[in-house]
Each structure stands twice: as structure tokens, then as C-alpha cells.
PDB file of C-alpha atoms in Angstrom:
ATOM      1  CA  UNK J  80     -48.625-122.634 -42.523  1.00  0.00           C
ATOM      2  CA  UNK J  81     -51.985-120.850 -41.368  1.00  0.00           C
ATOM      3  CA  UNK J  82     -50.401-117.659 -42.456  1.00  0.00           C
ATOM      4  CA  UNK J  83     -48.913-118.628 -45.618  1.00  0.00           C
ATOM      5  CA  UNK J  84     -45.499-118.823 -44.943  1.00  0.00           C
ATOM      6  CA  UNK J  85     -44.507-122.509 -45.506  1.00  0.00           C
ATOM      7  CA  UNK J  86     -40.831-121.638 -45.793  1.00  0.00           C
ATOM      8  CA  UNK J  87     -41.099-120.235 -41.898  1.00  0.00           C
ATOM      9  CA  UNK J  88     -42.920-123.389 -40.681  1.00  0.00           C
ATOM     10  CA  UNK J  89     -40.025-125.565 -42.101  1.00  0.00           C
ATOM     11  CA  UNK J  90     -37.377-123.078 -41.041  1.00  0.00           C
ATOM     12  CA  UNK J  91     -36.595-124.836 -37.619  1.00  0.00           C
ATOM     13  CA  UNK J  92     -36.305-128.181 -39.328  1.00  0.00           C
ATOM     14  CA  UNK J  93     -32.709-129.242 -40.211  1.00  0.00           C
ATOM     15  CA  UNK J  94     -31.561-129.287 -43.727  1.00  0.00           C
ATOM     16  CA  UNK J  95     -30.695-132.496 -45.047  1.00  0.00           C
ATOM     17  CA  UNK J  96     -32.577-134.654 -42.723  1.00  0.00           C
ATOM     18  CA  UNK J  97     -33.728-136.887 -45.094  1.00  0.00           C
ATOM     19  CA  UNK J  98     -37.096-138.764 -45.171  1.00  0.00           C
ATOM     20  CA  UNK J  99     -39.406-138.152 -42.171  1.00  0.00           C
ATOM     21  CA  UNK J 100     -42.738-138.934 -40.987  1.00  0.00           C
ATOM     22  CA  UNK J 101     -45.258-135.560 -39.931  1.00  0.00           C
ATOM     23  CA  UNK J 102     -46.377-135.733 -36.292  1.00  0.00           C
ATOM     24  CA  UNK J 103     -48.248-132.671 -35.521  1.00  0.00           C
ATOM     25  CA  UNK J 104     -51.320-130.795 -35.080  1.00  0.00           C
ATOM     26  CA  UNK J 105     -54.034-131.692 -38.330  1.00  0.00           C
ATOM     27  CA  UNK J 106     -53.548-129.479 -40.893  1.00  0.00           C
ATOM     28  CA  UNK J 107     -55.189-128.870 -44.243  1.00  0.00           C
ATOM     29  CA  UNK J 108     -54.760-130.145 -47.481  1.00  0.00           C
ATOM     30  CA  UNK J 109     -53.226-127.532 -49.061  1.00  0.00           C
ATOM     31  CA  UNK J 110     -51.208-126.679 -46.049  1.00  0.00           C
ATOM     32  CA  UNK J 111     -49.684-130.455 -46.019  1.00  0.00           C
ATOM     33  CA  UNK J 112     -48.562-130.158 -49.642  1.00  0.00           C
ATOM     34  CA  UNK J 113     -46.715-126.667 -49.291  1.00  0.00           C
ATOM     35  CA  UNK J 114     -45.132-128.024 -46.115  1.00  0.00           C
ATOM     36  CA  UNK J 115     -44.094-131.081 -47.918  1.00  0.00           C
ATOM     37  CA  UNK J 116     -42.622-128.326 -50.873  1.00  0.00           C
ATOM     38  CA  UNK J 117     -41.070-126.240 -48.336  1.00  0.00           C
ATOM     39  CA  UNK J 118     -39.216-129.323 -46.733  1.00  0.00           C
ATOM     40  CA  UNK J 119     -38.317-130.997 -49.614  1.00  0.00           C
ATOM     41  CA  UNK J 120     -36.469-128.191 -50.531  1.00  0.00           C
ATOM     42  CA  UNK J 121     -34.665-128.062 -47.372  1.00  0.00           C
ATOM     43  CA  UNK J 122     -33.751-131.732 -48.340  1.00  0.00           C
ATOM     44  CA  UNK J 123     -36.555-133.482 -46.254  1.00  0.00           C
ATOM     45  CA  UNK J 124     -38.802-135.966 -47.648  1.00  0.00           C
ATOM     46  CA  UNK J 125     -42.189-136.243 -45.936  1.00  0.00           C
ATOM     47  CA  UNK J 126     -43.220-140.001 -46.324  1.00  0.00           C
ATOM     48  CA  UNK J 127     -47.113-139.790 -46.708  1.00  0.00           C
ATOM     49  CA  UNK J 128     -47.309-138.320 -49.943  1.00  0.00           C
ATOM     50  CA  UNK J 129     -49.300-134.745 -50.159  1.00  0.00           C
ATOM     51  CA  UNK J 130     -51.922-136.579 -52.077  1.00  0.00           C
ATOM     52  CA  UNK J 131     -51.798-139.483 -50.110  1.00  0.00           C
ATOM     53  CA  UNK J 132     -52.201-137.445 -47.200  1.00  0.00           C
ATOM     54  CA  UNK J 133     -55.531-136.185 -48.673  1.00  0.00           C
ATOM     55  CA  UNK J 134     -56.555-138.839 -49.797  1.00  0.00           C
ATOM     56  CA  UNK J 135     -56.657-140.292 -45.854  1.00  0.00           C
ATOM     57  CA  UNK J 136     -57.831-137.291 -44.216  1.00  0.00           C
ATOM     58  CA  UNK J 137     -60.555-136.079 -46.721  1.00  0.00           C
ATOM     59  CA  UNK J 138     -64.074-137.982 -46.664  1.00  0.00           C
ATOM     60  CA  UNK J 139     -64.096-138.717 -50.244  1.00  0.00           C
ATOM     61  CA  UNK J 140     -60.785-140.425 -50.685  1.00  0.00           C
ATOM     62  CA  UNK J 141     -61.366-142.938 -48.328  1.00  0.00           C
ATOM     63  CA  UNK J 142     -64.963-143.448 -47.878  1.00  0.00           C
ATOM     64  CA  UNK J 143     -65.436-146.259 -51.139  1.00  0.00           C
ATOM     65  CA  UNK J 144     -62.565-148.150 -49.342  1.00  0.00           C
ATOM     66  CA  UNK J 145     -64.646-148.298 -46.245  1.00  0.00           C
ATOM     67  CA  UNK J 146     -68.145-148.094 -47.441  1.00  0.00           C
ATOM     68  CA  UNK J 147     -69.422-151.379 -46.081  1.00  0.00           C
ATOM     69  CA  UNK J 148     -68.497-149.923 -42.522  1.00  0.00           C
ATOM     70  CA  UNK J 149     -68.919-146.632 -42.074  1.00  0.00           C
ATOM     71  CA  UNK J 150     -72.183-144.868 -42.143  1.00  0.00           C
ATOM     72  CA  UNK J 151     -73.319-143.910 -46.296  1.00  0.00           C
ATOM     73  CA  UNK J 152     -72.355-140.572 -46.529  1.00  0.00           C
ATOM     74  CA  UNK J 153     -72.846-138.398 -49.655  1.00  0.00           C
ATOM     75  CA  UNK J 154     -70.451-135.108 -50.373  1.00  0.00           C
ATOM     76  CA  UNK J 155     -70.341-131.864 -52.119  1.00  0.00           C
ATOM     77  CA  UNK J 156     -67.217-129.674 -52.548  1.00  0.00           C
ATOM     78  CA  UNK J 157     -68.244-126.363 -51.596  1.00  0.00           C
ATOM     79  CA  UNK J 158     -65.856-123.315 -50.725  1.00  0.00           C
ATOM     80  CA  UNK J 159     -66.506-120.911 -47.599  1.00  0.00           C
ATOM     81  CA  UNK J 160     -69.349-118.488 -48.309  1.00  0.00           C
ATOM     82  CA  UNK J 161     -70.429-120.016 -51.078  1.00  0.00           C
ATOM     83  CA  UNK J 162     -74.110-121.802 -51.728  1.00  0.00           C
ATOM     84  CA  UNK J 163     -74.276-125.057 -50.805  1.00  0.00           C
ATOM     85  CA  UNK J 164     -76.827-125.988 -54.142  1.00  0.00           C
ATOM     86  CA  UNK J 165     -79.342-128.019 -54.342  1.00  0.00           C
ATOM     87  CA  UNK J 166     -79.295-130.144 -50.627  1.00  0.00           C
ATOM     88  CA  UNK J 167     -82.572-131.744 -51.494  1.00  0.00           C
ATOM     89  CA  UNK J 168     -80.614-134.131 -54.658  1.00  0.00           C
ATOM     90  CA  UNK J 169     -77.357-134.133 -52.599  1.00  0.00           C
ATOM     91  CA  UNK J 170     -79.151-136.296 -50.348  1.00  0.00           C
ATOM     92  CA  UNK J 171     -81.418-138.164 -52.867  1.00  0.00           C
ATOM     93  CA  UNK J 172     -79.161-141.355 -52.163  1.00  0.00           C
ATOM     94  CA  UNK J 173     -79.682-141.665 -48.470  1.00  0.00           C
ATOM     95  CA  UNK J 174     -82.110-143.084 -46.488  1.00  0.00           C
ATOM     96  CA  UNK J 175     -84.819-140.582 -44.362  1.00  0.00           C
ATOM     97  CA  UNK J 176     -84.270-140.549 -41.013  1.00  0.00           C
ATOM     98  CA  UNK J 177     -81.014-138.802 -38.667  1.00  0.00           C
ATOM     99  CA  UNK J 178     -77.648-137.472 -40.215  1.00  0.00           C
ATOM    100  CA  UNK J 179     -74.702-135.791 -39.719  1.00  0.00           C
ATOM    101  CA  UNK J 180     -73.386-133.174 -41.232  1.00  0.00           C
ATOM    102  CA  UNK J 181     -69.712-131.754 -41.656  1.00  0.00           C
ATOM    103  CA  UNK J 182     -67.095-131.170 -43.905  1.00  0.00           C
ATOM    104  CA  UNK J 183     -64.723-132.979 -45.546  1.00  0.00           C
ATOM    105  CA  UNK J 184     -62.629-133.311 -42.384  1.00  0.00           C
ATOM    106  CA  UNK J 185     -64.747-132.234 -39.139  1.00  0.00           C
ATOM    107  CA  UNK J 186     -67.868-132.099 -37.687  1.00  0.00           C
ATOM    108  CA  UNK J 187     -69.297-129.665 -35.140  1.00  0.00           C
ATOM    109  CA  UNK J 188     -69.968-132.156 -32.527  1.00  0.00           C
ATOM    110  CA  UNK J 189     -69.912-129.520 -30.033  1.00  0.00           C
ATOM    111  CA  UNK J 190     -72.446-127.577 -31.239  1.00  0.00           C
ATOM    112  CA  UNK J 191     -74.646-130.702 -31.730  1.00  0.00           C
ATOM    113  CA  UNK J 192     -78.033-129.780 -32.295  1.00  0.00           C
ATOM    114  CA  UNK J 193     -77.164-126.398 -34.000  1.00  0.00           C
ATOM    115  CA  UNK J 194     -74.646-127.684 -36.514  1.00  0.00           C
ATOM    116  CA  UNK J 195     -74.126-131.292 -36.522  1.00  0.00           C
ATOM    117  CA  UNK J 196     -77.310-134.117 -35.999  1.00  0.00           C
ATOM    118  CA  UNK J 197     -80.462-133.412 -38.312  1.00  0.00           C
ATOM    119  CA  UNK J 198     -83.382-135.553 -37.058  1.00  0.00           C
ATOM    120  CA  UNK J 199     -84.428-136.118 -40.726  1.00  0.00           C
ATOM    121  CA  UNK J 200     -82.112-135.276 -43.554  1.00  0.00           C
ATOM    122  CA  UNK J 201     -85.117-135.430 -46.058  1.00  0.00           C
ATOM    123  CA  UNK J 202     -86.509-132.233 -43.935  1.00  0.00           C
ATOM    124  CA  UNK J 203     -84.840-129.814 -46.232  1.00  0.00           C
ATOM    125  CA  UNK J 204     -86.055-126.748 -44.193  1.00  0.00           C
ATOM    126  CA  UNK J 205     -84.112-128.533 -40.998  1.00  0.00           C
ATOM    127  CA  UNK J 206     -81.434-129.421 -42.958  1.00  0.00           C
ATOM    128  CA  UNK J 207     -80.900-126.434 -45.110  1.00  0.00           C
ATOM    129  CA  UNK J 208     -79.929-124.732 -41.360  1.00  0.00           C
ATOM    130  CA  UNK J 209     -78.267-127.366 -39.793  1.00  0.00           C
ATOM    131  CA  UNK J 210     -75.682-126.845 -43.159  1.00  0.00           C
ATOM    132  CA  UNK J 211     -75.647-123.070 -43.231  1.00  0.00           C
ATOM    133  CA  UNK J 212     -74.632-123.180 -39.149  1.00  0.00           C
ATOM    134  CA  UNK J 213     -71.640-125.569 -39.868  1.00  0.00           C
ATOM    135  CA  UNK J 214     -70.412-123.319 -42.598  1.00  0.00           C
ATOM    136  CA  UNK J 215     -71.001-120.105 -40.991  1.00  0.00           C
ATOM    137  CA  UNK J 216     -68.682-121.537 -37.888  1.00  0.00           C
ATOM    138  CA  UNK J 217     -66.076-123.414 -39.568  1.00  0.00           C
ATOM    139  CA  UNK J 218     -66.048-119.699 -41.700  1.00  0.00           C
ATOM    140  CA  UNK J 219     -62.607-120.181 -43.629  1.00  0.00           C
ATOM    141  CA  UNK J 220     -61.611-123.562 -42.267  1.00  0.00           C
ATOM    142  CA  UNK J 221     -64.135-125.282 -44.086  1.00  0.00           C
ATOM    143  CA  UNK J 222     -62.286-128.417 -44.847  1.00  0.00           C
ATOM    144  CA  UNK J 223     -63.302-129.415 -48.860  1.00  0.00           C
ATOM    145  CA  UNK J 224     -66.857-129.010 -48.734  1.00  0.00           C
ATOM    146  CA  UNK J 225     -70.527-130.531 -47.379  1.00  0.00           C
ATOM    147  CA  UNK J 226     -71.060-134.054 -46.533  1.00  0.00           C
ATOM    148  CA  UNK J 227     -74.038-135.702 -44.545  1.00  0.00           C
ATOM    149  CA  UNK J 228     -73.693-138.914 -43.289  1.00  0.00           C
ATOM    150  CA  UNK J 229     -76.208-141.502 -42.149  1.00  0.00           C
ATOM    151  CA  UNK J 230     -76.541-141.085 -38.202  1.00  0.00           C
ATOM    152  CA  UNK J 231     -75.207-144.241 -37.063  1.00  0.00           C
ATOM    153  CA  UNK J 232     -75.451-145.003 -32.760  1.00  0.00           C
ATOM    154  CA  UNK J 233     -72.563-146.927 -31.229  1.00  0.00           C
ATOM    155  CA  UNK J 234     -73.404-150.041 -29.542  1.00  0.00           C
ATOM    156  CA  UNK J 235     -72.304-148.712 -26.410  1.00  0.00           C
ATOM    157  CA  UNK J 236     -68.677-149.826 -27.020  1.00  0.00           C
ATOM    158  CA  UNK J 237     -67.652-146.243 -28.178  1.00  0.00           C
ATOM    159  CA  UNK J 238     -65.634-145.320 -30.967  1.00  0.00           C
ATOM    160  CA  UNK J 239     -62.165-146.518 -32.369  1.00  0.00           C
ATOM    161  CA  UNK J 240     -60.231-145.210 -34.178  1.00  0.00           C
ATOM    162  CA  UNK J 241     -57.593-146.702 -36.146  1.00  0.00           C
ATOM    163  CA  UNK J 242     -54.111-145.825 -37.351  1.00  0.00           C
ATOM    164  CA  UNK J 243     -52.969-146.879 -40.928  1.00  0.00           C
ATOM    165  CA  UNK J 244     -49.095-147.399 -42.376  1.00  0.00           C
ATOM    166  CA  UNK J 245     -48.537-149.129 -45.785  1.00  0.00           C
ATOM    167  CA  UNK J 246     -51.814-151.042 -45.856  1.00  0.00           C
ATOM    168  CA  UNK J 247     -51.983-152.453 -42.575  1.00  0.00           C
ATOM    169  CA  UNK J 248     -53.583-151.211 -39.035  1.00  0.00           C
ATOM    170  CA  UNK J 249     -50.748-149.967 -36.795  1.00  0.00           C
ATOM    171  CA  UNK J 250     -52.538-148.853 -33.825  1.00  0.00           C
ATOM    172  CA  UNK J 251     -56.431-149.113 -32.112  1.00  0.00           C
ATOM    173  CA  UNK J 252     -57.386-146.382 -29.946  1.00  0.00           C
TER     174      UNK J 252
END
């Protein structure tokens, strides 16, 4: 799929198996739907929808559903190498004080203080950088576009996770 070839990721999967669930390694967007093409032409019918698929893994399809518990988050779509515009009315709607920022998908928790937490997200000179290092690392990958997010701390409990099917919570990790 990272190389274009849908029709060689699907290869190895039967033909004819009828409808399946995908269990594998995140993937893009765009990569989910032309697997989903490339199987259903092999007579396999993936059961999360390609746009229901992006709709759950991309920020701004689910973030309305959850906005009373998730940190307010505002979003731009944004393409690698290009400008990110105007950051300062991007974040117009949030609060001053600490953010996040990531794409659509990920964040660069790892490289924290580089690419991830801005102190202030109405310090535009601060956040300006903290943007331009996540794009310059995720490069190509960059999921959708730019979103910063209210920083939010955990009560000490950690974070869950949780797994959706038709509606309902399947699983709590």
C-alpha cells in the first residue's frame, strides 16, 4: 500500500472470502480505501466502510461526537510542504495557555518539546515552530493536516483508550 500497489497488498488474501474485518498495522486514508478496492475486487468485503474508516481515525470526523470529552481542538487540512496559513486565527477559538499539536492522526509525542506541547498556543512565534517541526518530521506522512488541541493533564489514572463496533464500546484498554 505504501508503494502504491494495492493489488500486491491484497494479493495473498484469498479470493472469494467474503466480508472481513482489517486487523493490521494503521494505515492512511487513502491507503484504506484502495485496499478496500483492491479486495473487493478479489471478492472481499472490508466491513468498516473506507469512509467510515476515516471518519474514526481522522480528528475531524469524530471530534463533534466527542467534544464534551476530549480536549477542544481546532484543525486545518494542510498537505506536506505546504504553508500552514494563518496559525494566529486557526487558534482564535481556543483558550491561551498549553496545546498540542499534530495531525489529523498522530502526534510527535516523542519529540515532545520540539514538535508536540506549546506552553502557550497564543505565542505565535512558539507556535509557528512547534508546527513547522511536526511537519518537517512527519515529511510525507502527514496524516490530513494541522490540528492543536487544548493540553489537557491526566488525573494520574492514565489514558484509555477505547474500541468501537456498531455504536457500542467493545473493548477498554
Amino acid at each position: 500500500l505504501r508503494r502504491g500497489d494495492p493489488e500486491a497488498a491484497a494479493r495473498a488474501v484469498p479470493h472469494d472470502l467474503g466480508p472481513v474485518w482489517y486487523r493490521g498495522w494503521m494505515m492512511t486514508s487513502a491507503e484504506y480505501a484502495a485496499l478496500a478496492a483492491a479486495l473487493k475486487r478479489r471478492g472481499t468485503l472490508l466491513l468498516t466502510h473506507p469512509d467510515d474508516y476515516q471518519r474514526a481515525h481522522e480528528l475531524p470526523g469524530w471530534h463533534d461526537t466527542f467534544a464534551g470529552l476530549t480536549p477542544h481542538s481546532v484543525w486545518r487540512p494542510v498537505s506536506p510542504g505546504d504553508d500552514p496559513g494563518d496559525l494566529g486565527e486557526l487558534v482564535r477559538p481556543l483558550h491561551g495557555g498549553p496545546g498540542v499539536v499534530k495531525d489529523y492522526v498522530k502526534s510527535r509525542k516523542h519529540e515532545w518539546n520540539e514538535a508536540c506541547f506549546v506552553p502557550d498556543v497564543k505565542n505565535l512565534t512558539l507556535l509557528r515552530g512547534v508546527v513547522a517541526k511536526m511537519m518537517a518530521l512527519q515529511d510525507e506522512f502527514l496524516a490530513g493536516g494541522i490540528v492543536v488541541r487544548e493540553f489537557e493533564p491526566y488525573d494520574g489514572e492514565g489514558e484509555a483508550r477505547v474500541w468501537w463496533v456498531d455504536g457500542e464500546p467493545a473493548l477498554v484498554g
